[in-house]
Short mmCIF file of C-alpha atoms in Angstrom, two decimals:
data_model
loop_
_atom_site.label_atom_id
_atom_site.label_comp_id
_atom_site.label_asym_id
_atom_site.label_seq_id
_atom_site.Cartn_x
_atom_site.Cartn_y
_atom_site.Cartn_z
CA UNK S 277 110.16 85.73 106.19
CA UNK S 278 106.10 86.35 105.00
CA UNK S 279 107.19 90.67 104.47
CA UNK S 280 110.41 89.30 103.49
CA UNK S 281 108.63 86.87 100.19
CA UNK S 282 106.54 90.02 99.56
CA UNK S 283 108.51 93.32 99.88
CA UNK S 284 110.62 90.57 96.69
CA UNK S 285 107.35 90.47 94.72
CA UNK S 286 106.46 93.22 95.05
CA UNK S 287 109.14 95.05 93.72
CA UNK S 288 108.90 92.42 90.41
CA UNK S 289 106.56 93.21 89.58
CA UNK S 290 107.06 97.04 89.92
CA UNK S 291 110.50 96.63 88.01
CA UNK S 292 108.25 94.71 85.70
CA UNK S 293 105.91 97.77 85.05
CA UNK S 294 107.97 99.78 85.45
CA UNK S 295 110.18 98.35 81.86
CA UNK S 296 106.87 97.08 80.44
CA UNK S 297 105.58 100.89 80.46
CA UNK S 298 108.77 102.06 79.26
CA UNK S 299 107.63 102.60 75.36
CA UNK S 300 104.29 103.23 75.70
CA UNK S 301 103.27 106.14 74.44
CA UNK S 302 103.32 109.41 75.17
CA UNK S 303 106.76 109.06 74.94
CA UNK S 304 109.17 110.25 78.81
CA UNK S 305 111.71 111.27 76.52
CA UNK S 306 111.79 115.40 77.94
CA UNK S 307 111.19 113.28 81.53
CA UNK S 308 113.74 110.84 80.85
CA UNK S 309 116.95 112.85 79.55
CA UNK S 310 116.19 115.40 82.81
CA UNK S 311 116.49 112.71 84.95
CA UNK S 312 119.21 111.49 83.60
CA UNK S 313 120.52 115.57 83.39
CA UNK S 314 119.99 114.34 87.04
CA UNK S 315 121.06 111.82 87.98
CA UNK S 316 124.25 111.92 85.68
CA UNK S 317 125.50 115.17 84.18
CA UNK S 318 125.69 116.56 88.26
CA UNK S 319 127.47 112.92 90.08
CA UNK S 320 130.14 113.59 86.92
CA UNK S 321 131.57 115.79 90.71
CA UNK S 322 131.88 113.75 93.17
CA UNK S 323 132.18 110.44 90.84
CA UNK S 324 135.44 112.33 89.80
CA UNK S 325 136.28 112.98 92.92
CA UNK S 326 136.01 109.33 94.16
CA UNK S 327 138.16 108.67 90.99
CA UNK S 328 140.64 110.67 91.74
CA UNK S 329 140.93 109.72 95.18
CA UNK S 330 140.07 105.59 94.27
CA UNK S 331 142.86 105.64 92.40
CA UNK S 332 145.62 106.77 94.55
CA UNK S 333 144.72 105.42 96.33
CA UNK S 334 144.74 101.83 95.49
CA UNK S 335 148.30 102.55 93.14
CA UNK S 336 150.13 103.23 96.44
CA UNK S 337 148.86 100.25 98.40
CA UNK S 338 149.66 98.44 94.93
CA UNK S 339 152.47 99.20 94.40
CA UNK S 340 153.86 99.09 98.92
CA UNK S 341 152.65 95.69 98.36
CA UNK S 342 154.66 94.76 94.73
CA UNK S 343 157.80 96.72 95.73
CA UNK S 344 158.17 94.05 98.99
CA UNK S 345 157.58 91.70 95.99
CA UNK S 346 159.73 93.53 93.29
CA UNK S 347 156.59 93.27 90.68
CA UNK S 348 156.42 97.48 90.85
CA UNK S 349 155.74 97.01 87.00
CA UNK S 350 152.42 95.07 87.65
CA UNK S 351 151.10 98.18 89.32
CA UNK S 352 149.64 99.60 87.05
CA UNK S 353 147.17 95.69 85.30
CA UNK S 354 146.27 95.42 88.56
CA UNK S 355 145.20 99.08 89.66
CA UNK S 356 143.06 99.08 86.13
CA UNK S 357 141.86 95.01 86.90
CA UNK S 358 140.20 96.31 90.11
CA UNK S 359 139.08 98.75 88.75
CA UNK S 360 137.76 98.89 85.63
CA UNK S 361 135.40 95.49 87.15
CA UNK S 362 135.20 96.04 90.59
CA UNK S 363 135.84 99.66 91.72
CA UNK S 364 133.94 102.04 89.07
CA UNK S 365 130.77 99.91 88.99
CA UNK S 366 130.33 99.85 93.00
CA UNK S 367 131.68 102.92 94.51
CA UNK S 368 129.50 104.49 91.38
CA UNK S 369 126.61 102.70 92.69
CA UNK S 370 126.95 103.22 96.19
CA UNK S 371 127.39 107.28 95.29
CA UNK S 372 124.55 107.71 92.83
CA UNK S 373 122.14 105.24 94.97
CA UNK S 374 122.75 107.85 98.08
CA UNK S 375 122.55 110.61 96.33
CA UNK S 376 119.78 110.33 93.45
CA UNK S 377 118.36 107.16 94.44
CA UNK S 378 117.34 109.16 98.02
CA UNK S 379 116.38 111.73 96.11
CA UNK S 380 114.17 109.77 93.89
CA UNK S 381 112.27 108.61 96.97
CA UNK S 382 111.95 111.61 98.65
CA UNK S 383 110.43 113.24 95.86
CA UNK S 384 108.03 110.35 94.79
CA UNK S 385 107.30 109.79 98.26
CA UNK S 386 106.41 113.51 99.06
CA UNK S 387 104.54 113.55 95.99
CA UNK S 388 102.42 110.21 96.85
CA UNK S 389 101.18 112.23 100.22
CA UNK S 390 100.59 114.81 98.99
CA UNK S 391 97.71 113.21 96.81
CA UNK S 392 99.81 113.96 93.55
CA UNK S 393 100.67 110.27 92.52
CA UNK S 394 96.09 110.42 93.09
CA UNK S 395 95.73 113.32 90.64
CA UNK S 396 98.00 112.22 88.28
CA UNK S 397 95.66 108.85 88.42
CA UNK S 398 92.45 110.58 88.31
CA UNK S 399 93.96 112.27 84.79
CA UNK S 400 94.03 108.60 83.69
CA UNK S 401 97.90 109.07 83.69
CA UNK S 402 99.71 105.83 84.58
CA UNK S 403 102.08 107.08 87.39
CA UNK S 404 104.28 104.06 87.22
CA UNK S 405 104.95 104.73 83.59
CA UNK S 406 104.84 108.85 84.31
CA UNK S 407 107.46 108.07 87.41
CA UNK S 408 109.17 105.43 87.26
CA UNK S 409 109.88 104.47 84.60
CA UNK S 410 112.07 107.65 82.95
CA UNK S 411 113.94 107.01 86.09
CA UNK S 412 114.67 104.19 85.98
CA UNK S 413 115.77 104.06 81.87
CA UNK S 414 117.60 106.75 82.59
CA UNK S 415 119.78 105.26 85.70
CA UNK S 416 120.62 102.60 83.09
CA UNK S 417 121.54 104.56 80.69
CA UNK S 418 123.88 106.95 82.91
CA UNK S 419 125.16 104.55 85.10
CA UNK S 420 127.14 102.57 82.68
CA UNK S 421 128.50 106.20 81.95
CA UNK S 422 129.64 107.74 84.91
CA UNK S 423 131.33 103.99 85.70
CA UNK S 424 133.31 104.63 82.57
CA UNK S 425 134.62 108.26 83.90
CA UNK S 426 135.31 106.92 86.87
CA UNK S 427 137.35 104.03 85.38
CA UNK S 428 138.86 106.81 83.47
CA UNK S 429 139.78 109.18 85.93
CA UNK S 430 140.87 106.96 88.12
CA UNK S 431 143.35 105.35 86.45
CA UNK S 432 145.21 108.93 85.06
CA UNK S 433 145.36 109.69 89.10
CA UNK S 434 147.33 105.97 89.42
CA UNK S 435 149.58 107.06 86.31
CA UNK S 436 149.68 110.71 88.05
CA UNK S 437 151.11 108.73 91.24
CA UNK S 438 153.49 106.15 89.19
CA UNK S 439 154.83 108.10 86.96
CA UNK S 440 155.68 111.68 88.86
CA UNK S 441 155.81 110.37 92.57
CA UNK S 442 156.64 106.38 92.45
CA UNK S 443 159.42 106.93 89.77
CA UNK S 444 157.87 104.16 86.79
CA UNK S 445 158.26 104.19 83.18
CA UNK S 446 155.32 105.79 81.93
CA UNK S 447 156.12 103.75 79.41
CA UNK S 448 155.58 100.03 81.37
CA UNK S 449 152.86 101.23 83.00
CA UNK S 450 150.65 101.98 79.99
CA UNK S 451 152.43 98.85 78.15
CA UNK S 452 151.65 96.34 81.20
CA UNK S 453 147.95 97.09 80.53
CA UNK S 454 147.95 97.43 77.65
CA UNK S 455 149.26 93.15 77.25
CA UNK S 456 147.06 91.94 80.13
CA UNK S 457 143.67 94.33 79.99
CA UNK S 458 141.17 92.45 77.83
CA UNK S 459 138.45 94.56 76.69
CA UNK S 460 135.66 92.68 78.19
CA UNK S 461 137.22 93.37 81.69
CA UNK S 462 135.96 97.37 81.19
CA UNK S 463 132.94 95.75 78.98
CA UNK S 464 131.79 94.10 82.74
CA UNK S 465 132.45 96.88 84.70
CA UNK S 466 129.87 98.60 82.82
CA UNK S 467 127.47 96.43 82.95
CA UNK S 468 127.57 95.45 86.54
CA UNK S 469 126.71 100.28 86.88
CA UNK S 470 123.86 99.47 84.10
CA UNK S 471 122.06 96.80 86.45
CA UNK S 472 123.46 98.97 89.98
CA UNK S 473 121.27 102.21 87.51
CA UNK S 474 118.34 99.21 87.11
CA UNK S 475 118.33 98.24 90.80
CA UNK S 476 118.59 101.58 92.87
CA UNK S 477 116.33 103.17 90.84
CA UNK S 478 113.58 100.65 90.66
CA UNK S 479 114.81 99.98 95.34
CA UNK S 480 113.40 104.03 95.62
CA UNK S 481 111.03 104.20 93.37
CA UNK S 482 108.97 101.49 95.20
CA UNK S 483 109.53 102.45 97.89
CA UNK S 484 108.25 106.10 97.52
CA UNK S 485 105.95 105.31 95.06
CA UNK S 486 104.37 103.26 97.80
CA UNK S 487 105.14 105.92 100.86
CA UNK S 488 102.39 105.73 104.36
CA UNK S 489 101.84 108.47 106.41
CA UNK S 490 103.56 111.96 106.88
CA UNK S 491 106.71 113.63 106.96
CA UNK S 492 107.86 110.55 108.75
CA UNK S 493 106.82 108.08 106.08
CA UNK S 494 108.36 109.68 103.45
CA UNK S 495 111.97 109.99 105.89
CA UNK S 496 112.21 105.93 106.53
CA UNK S 497 110.85 104.86 103.21
CA UNK S 498 114.24 107.61 101.43
CA UNK S 499 115.88 106.37 103.92
CA UNK S 500 114.67 102.42 103.66
CA UNK S 501 115.60 103.36 99.43
CA UNK S 502 118.82 104.04 100.37
CA UNK S 503 119.58 100.96 102.74
CA UNK S 504 118.02 98.44 100.42
CA UNK S 505 119.38 99.60 97.08
CA UNK S 506 123.11 99.76 98.97
CA UNK S 507 122.70 96.06 100.51
CA UNK S 508 121.60 94.86 96.50
CA UNK S 509 124.53 96.20 95.01
CA UNK S 510 126.71 95.38 97.34
CA UNK S 511 124.80 91.28 97.03
CA UNK S 512 124.54 91.47 93.32
CA UNK S 513 128.27 92.56 92.91
CA UNK S 514 129.35 88.79 92.87
CA UNK S 515 125.93 87.44 91.45
CA UNK S 516 126.72 90.17 89.04
CA UNK S 517 130.81 89.37 88.28
CA UNK S 518 130.08 85.83 88.05
CA UNK S 519 126.98 85.57 85.89
CA UNK S 520 129.37 87.67 83.72
CA UNK S 521 132.47 85.93 83.43
CA UNK S 522 130.35 82.91 83.69
CA UNK S 523 128.88 84.15 80.55
CA UNK S 524 132.41 85.30 78.47
CA UNK S 525 133.48 81.50 79.33
CA UNK S 526 131.03 80.19 77.97
CA UNK S 527 130.87 82.24 74.50
CA UNK S 528 134.82 81.66 74.92
CA UNK S 529 134.84 77.99 74.58
CA UNK S 530 132.28 78.19 71.34
CA UNK C 61 66.30 113.03 85.91
CA UNK C 62 68.94 111.83 84.62
CA UNK C 63 71.86 109.84 86.43
CA UNK C 64 75.12 110.25 86.49
CA UNK C 65 76.05 107.83 89.00
CA UNK C 66 73.78 105.06 89.75
CA UNK C 67 75.35 102.67 92.89
CA UNK C 68 73.78 99.83 93.88
CA UNK C 69 75.04 97.52 97.21
CA UNK C 70 78.13 98.84 97.19
CA UNK C 71 79.91 97.01 100.38
CA UNK C 72 84.35 97.37 100.44
CA UNK C 73 85.93 95.72 103.48
CA UNK C 74 90.10 96.11 103.39
CA UNK C 75 90.47 92.99 105.91
CA UNK C 76 88.52 90.32 103.69
CA UNK C 77 85.70 90.59 105.43
CA UNK C 78 85.21 91.40 108.87
CA UNK C 79 84.57 95.00 108.59
CA UNK C 80 83.38 96.09 105.12
CA UNK C 81 84.72 100.57 105.52
CA UNK C 82 81.80 100.84 102.56
CA UNK C 83 78.30 98.15 103.59
CA UNK C 84 75.41 97.83 101.09
CA UNK C 85 75.94 101.32 99.86
CA UNK C 86 73.15 102.87 97.59
CA UNK C 87 72.43 106.07 95.93
CA UNK C 88 71.96 107.69 92.62
CA UNK C 89 73.89 111.36 91.63
CA UNK C 90 71.69 113.08 89.77
CA UNK C 91 73.05 114.76 86.25
CA UNK C 92 73.39 118.59 86.31
CA UNK C 93 72.72 119.18 90.18
CA UNK C 94 75.43 119.79 92.84
CA UNK C 95 75.21 116.84 95.36
CA UNK C 96 76.61 117.01 98.49
CA UNK C 97 78.63 113.43 100.93
CA UNK C 98 78.25 115.22 104.48
CA UNK C 99 79.44 112.75 107.66
CA UNK C 100 81.65 112.43 110.09
CA UNK C 101 85.33 111.44 109.80
CA UNK C 102 85.96 108.12 109.12
CA UNK C 103 82.75 107.11 107.35
CA UNK C 104 83.51 106.01 104.23
CA UNK C 105 83.71 109.14 102.03
CA UNK C 106 87.01 108.90 100.27
CA UNK C 107 86.29 105.25 99.54
CA UNK C 108 83.23 106.19 98.25
CA UNK C 109 85.14 109.05 95.68
CA UNK C 110 87.92 106.30 94.86
CA UNK C 111 85.09 104.12 93.14
CA UNK C 112 82.91 106.33 91.90
CA UNK C 113 86.43 107.44 89.40
CA UNK C 114 87.26 103.43 89.32
CA UNK C 115 90.43 103.44 91.82
CA UNK C 116 88.98 101.28 93.91
CA UNK C 117 87.26 97.84 93.19
CA UNK C 118 83.96 97.34 94.93
CA UNK C 119 84.21 94.30 97.05
CA UNK C 120 80.83 93.62 95.70
CA UNK C 121 78.16 95.73 93.96
CA UNK C 122 77.69 97.89 90.85
CA UNK C 123 78.95 101.42 90.74
CA UNK C 124 77.66 103.23 86.58
CA UNK C 125 78.32 106.13 85.46
CA UNK C 126 76.72 107.83 82.16
CA UNK C 127 74.87 103.88 82.15
CA UNK C 128 77.48 101.63 82.01
CA UNK C 129 78.61 99.78 85.11
CA UNK C 130 82.96 100.45 85.73
CA UNK C 131 83.33 96.49 85.96
CA UNK C 132 82.50 96.00 82.29
CA UNK C 133 85.11 99.32 81.14
CA UNK C 134 88.30 97.70 80.64
CA UNK C 135 91.46 100.29 81.48
CA UNK C 136 91.87 102.31 78.10
CA UNK C 137 87.89 103.25 79.02
CA UNK C 138 87.78 103.74 82.71
CA UNK C 139 91.34 105.88 81.25
CA UNK C 140 89.40 107.72 79.19
CA UNK C 141 86.35 107.63 81.36
CA UNK C 142 89.11 109.59 83.95
CA UNK C 143 89.07 112.57 81.57
CA UNK C 144 85.50 113.39 82.03
CA UNK C 145 85.52 113.34 85.59
CA UNK C 146 87.66 116.59 87.02
CA UNK C 147 88.39 116.72 90.83
CA UNK C 148 89.88 119.39 93.30
CA UNK C 149 91.44 117.84 96.01
CA UNK C 150 91.65 118.61 99.65
CA UNK C 151 94.99 120.09 99.64
CA UNK C 152 94.86 120.83 95.68
CA UNK C 153 97.66 118.19 95.22
CA UNK C 154 99.37 120.06 92.61
CA UNK C 155 102.74 118.99 90.56
CA UNK C 156 105.43 121.67 93.29
CA UNK C 157 108.05 121.10 90.24
CA UNK C 158 105.50 122.71 87.78
CA UNK C 159 104.78 126.26 87.91
CA UNK C 160 100.68 126.96 87.36
CA UNK C 161 99.70 126.61 83.70
CA UNK C 162 101.98 123.89 83.78
CA UNK C 163 100.05 122.05 85.85
CA UNK C 164 96.30 123.05 84.05
CA UNK C 165 98.32 122.45 81.02
CA UNK C 166 99.36 119.00 82.20
CA UNK C 167 96.15 117.39 81.78
CA UNK C 168 95.56 119.39 78.12
CA UNK C 169 99.55 118.08 76.95
CA UNK C 170 98.31 114.39 78.45
CA UNK C 171 95.38 113.70 77.12
CA UNK C 172 94.56 116.28 74.19
CA UNK C 173 98.37 116.94 71.77
CA UNK C 174 95.80 116.77 68.47
CA UNK C 175 95.52 120.83 69.75
CA UNK C 176 98.40 122.83 68.61
CA UNK C 177 101.09 123.96 71.72
CA UNK C 178 99.23 126.86 71.31
CA UNK C 179 95.49 126.09 71.71
CA UNK C 180 95.94 124.27 74.66
CA UNK C 181 97.69 127.77 76.25
CA UNK C 182 94.54 129.18 75.34
CA UNK C 183 92.13 127.16 76.92
CA UNK C 184 94.87 126.96 80.52
CA UNK C 185 94.73 130.65 80.28
CA UNK C 186 90.91 130.74 79.78
CA UNK C 187 90.66 128.68 82.66
CA UNK C 188 92.78 130.00 85.23
CA UNK C 189 90.77 133.24 83.79
CA UNK C 190 87.34 131.67 85.00
CA UNK C 191 88.73 130.56 88.45
CA UNK C 192 90.46 134.51 89.24
CA UNK C 193 93.56 133.64 89.26
CA UNK C 194 95.70 136.89 87.42
CA UNK C 195 98.10 136.04 84.97
CA UNK C 196 100.96 137.82 87.04
CA UNK C 197 100.67 133.99 88.85
CA UNK C 198 101.52 131.68 85.77
CA UNK C 199 104.92 131.48 85.79
CA UNK C 200 105.23 131.02 90.19
CA UNK C 201 105.76 127.51 91.98
CA UNK C 202 102.66 126.79 93.86
CA UNK C 203 105.07 126.84 97.91
CA UNK C 204 105.33 130.86 95.54
CA UNK C 205 101.14 131.17 96.19
CA UNK C 206 98.58 131.72 98.93
CA UNK C 207 95.88 127.89 100.00
CA UNK C 208 93.31 129.91 98.52
CA UNK C 209 95.51 130.26 94.76
CA UNK C 210 96.37 126.52 95.26
CA UNK C 211 92.70 125.39 94.50
CA UNK C 212 92.05 128.11 92.40
CA UNK C 213 95.16 126.38 90.46
CA UNK C 214 93.38 122.53 91.62
CA UNK C 215 90.00 124.06 90.11
CA UNK C 216 91.78 125.25 86.73
CA UNK C 217 93.12 121.50 86.78
CA UNK C 218 90.73 119.74 87.36
CA UNK C 219 88.38 121.91 84.86
CA UNK C 220 91.81 122.03 81.41
CA UNK C 221 89.22 118.33 79.67
CA UNK C 222 85.60 120.25 80.36
CA UNK C 223 85.02 116.77 82.34
CA UNK C 224 81.43 116.09 83.17
CA UNK C 225 81.55 115.31 86.04
CA UNK C 226 83.35 117.34 89.08
CA UNK C 227 84.46 115.47 92.26
CA UNK C 228 85.57 117.91 95.30
CA UNK C 229 87.23 115.70 98.39
CA UNK C 230 86.96 118.27 102.16
CA UNK C 231 87.54 120.64 99.36
CA UNK C 232 87.10 123.69 102.63
CA UNK C 233 88.74 121.92 105.20
CA UNK C 234 91.78 123.36 107.17
CA UNK C 235 90.78 126.94 105.76
CA UNK C 236 89.90 129.87 107.41
CA UNK C 237 86.56 131.21 107.07
CA UNK C 238 86.71 134.26 104.53
CA UNK C 239 88.72 131.08 102.10
CA UNK C 240 85.63 129.23 103.09
CA UNK C 241 83.43 131.31 101.17
CA UNK C 242 85.66 132.29 98.86
CA UNK C 243 86.36 127.78 97.50
CA UNK C 244 81.83 127.73 98.38
CA UNK C 245 81.09 131.17 95.98
CA UNK C 246 84.16 128.52 92.99
CA UNK C 247 81.53 125.94 92.73
CA UNK C 248 79.07 127.78 92.43
CA UNK C 249 80.34 130.10 90.01
CA UNK C 250 81.90 126.73 87.90
CA UNK C 251 78.79 124.78 88.65
CA UNK C 252 76.74 127.35 86.97
CA UNK C 253 79.50 128.05 83.84
CA UNK C 254 79.67 124.13 83.78
CA UNK C 255 75.93 123.67 82.25
CA UNK C 256 75.35 120.48 82.59
CA UNK C 257 78.52 119.19 84.39
CA UNK C 258 77.52 117.24 88.02
CA UNK C 259 78.99 118.31 91.87
CA UNK C 260 79.64 115.61 93.68
CA UNK C 261 81.11 117.57 97.09
CA UNK C 262 82.63 115.61 99.71
CA UNK C 263 83.00 117.78 103.02
CA UNK C 264 81.98 117.67 106.78
CA UNK C 265 80.61 121.90 106.53
CA UNK C 266 76.77 120.96 107.17
CA UNK C 267 76.53 124.91 106.42
CA UNK C 268 78.28 124.79 102.94
CA UNK C 269 75.88 121.94 102.86
CA UNK C 270 73.34 123.61 103.18
CA UNK C 271 74.30 126.40 100.55
CA UNK C 272 75.59 124.85 97.64
CA UNK C 273 74.01 121.11 97.27
CA UNK C 274 70.80 120.79 95.88
CA UNK C 275 71.01 117.14 97.14
CA UNK C 276 72.64 116.49 100.83
CA UNK C 277 73.60 112.45 100.63
CA UNK C 278 74.43 112.44 104.60
CA UNK C 279 77.03 108.45 105.68
CA UNK C 280 77.28 107.21 108.86
CA UNK C 281 79.56 103.07 109.20
CA UNK C 282 79.86 102.96 106.07
CA UNK C 283 75.89 102.65 104.89
CA UNK C 284 73.61 105.06 103.56
CA UNK C 285 71.18 107.29 106.31
CA UNK C 286 69.37 109.92 104.65
CA UNK C 287 69.87 111.47 101.02
CA UNK C 288 67.21 114.03 99.76
CA UNK C 289 67.07 117.86 99.76
CA UNK C 290 67.77 120.69 102.64
CA UNK C 291 64.10 120.16 104.31
CA UNK C 292 63.75 117.02 104.13
CA UNK C 293 66.86 116.93 106.57
CA UNK C 294 66.01 119.71 107.85
CA UNK C 295 62.21 118.21 108.73
CA UNK C 296 63.20 114.27 108.83
CA UNK C 297 63.22 112.19 112.16
CA UNK C 298 66.22 110.09 112.43
CA UNK C 299 67.99 111.13 116.01
CA UNK C 300 71.52 110.36 114.10
CA UNK C 301 70.26 113.07 111.89
CA UNK C 302 69.07 115.17 114.62
CA UNK C 303 71.91 115.82 116.41
CA UNK C 304 74.22 116.20 113.25
CA UNK C 305 72.25 119.00 112.38
CA UNK C 306 72.39 120.70 116.13
CA UNK C 307 75.55 120.32 116.45
CA UNK C 308 76.83 121.61 112.93
CA UNK C 309 74.36 125.20 113.33
CA UNK C 310 75.68 125.84 116.75
CA UNK C 311 79.57 125.68 115.86
CA UNK C 312 78.76 127.16 112.90
#
């Protein structure tokens, strides 16, 4: 229990430092753009691939169910809602946490055990500002973009299956989506993606930063960073969904 | 004699005072001299270095660098102070995603933005040249050059901001005798070239201490056993130091 509270406390402190130093001088903008390329650009193919197959599989399963009750016209909006609000942000978060988060923890962990972080400190460079802040900011900005790509690709794949193979009407497919999906549904997913980006980048940078030991230590912290990130993404998904819904309902009530 | 570093009754404990890694260190490090800090592994040499750099806070005691107490310096002042110190790490600690020239340019890009890019590049190339690195290696990554070259690049990076104090953290540990001699000569040449710079070399190589050091400090169990010249060490009556010297001479 003591260890749990210690972990939560130290991660919170690391997170506040990373955010506080994001816009401190000297500017780390070039580093941030480099990290955005690594987190974003290099993840596009795997996100597209996941989006296509998620869209196809989900559409087919929902079609089978809705066909039993003669409601196949609602396959489009049901798939869209599931993807925009839940599957796109969660799967994007999990995939990028495993791919980029693991790499972040391993890289920073290696820098720790090979004294590169000590070298930064003795050169008068704040290692959190240099290593963590640009990565966290890059992840926060990039994850919603990747989530948007996932949304587009998955819904296009769904249309492809529903219209060309399951003989649903294209106009009805899109009309029902327009009718049932509100901009806030898409926004909810994008906001969640940004929160997941913040979560995995902070957790992976922090675990890497406090690596102890040699190669085994780096392996352990990489594993720890990825596992903690994934669990947190799944747990936070429920929490953030409810917070966003609460926020929107409060806004609408005023 | 001007003192670069003055340490008074320095104590450091990592377990709330149950045991002390540094247990009342009193030490002065004179400016413009090479001081060798020797002792067995685990005697607190590297911890002492981190205290001098202001990276660790003492449990009790005072450290003055250039006459001013470290505890009285703000974080900004500590950063400014660290810019006046250069460190050569045991394994050079080069940034492995940067080329040789980028590694040397790094401290200049961080702290000398007032200089033009061309001027910074010129300084970096000069520092690499004085440590014996050819320009043909400029674009190579640290993994693509030998261990000896990595030390040279690490030293060039440490010298980039023209530090007043140079710290060497066990620079020859794990190197073969030829590379060890090369690094020792590099330390001597660098000291001669940088007039007024203070060098503190952490080592357990006794022969290197005798060869390089103007002063030798021996640590044991977190305390200074002896601080003196080579002659004072050779003539000491301290049983422990005599054993250390005998073993060191026999091994070499």
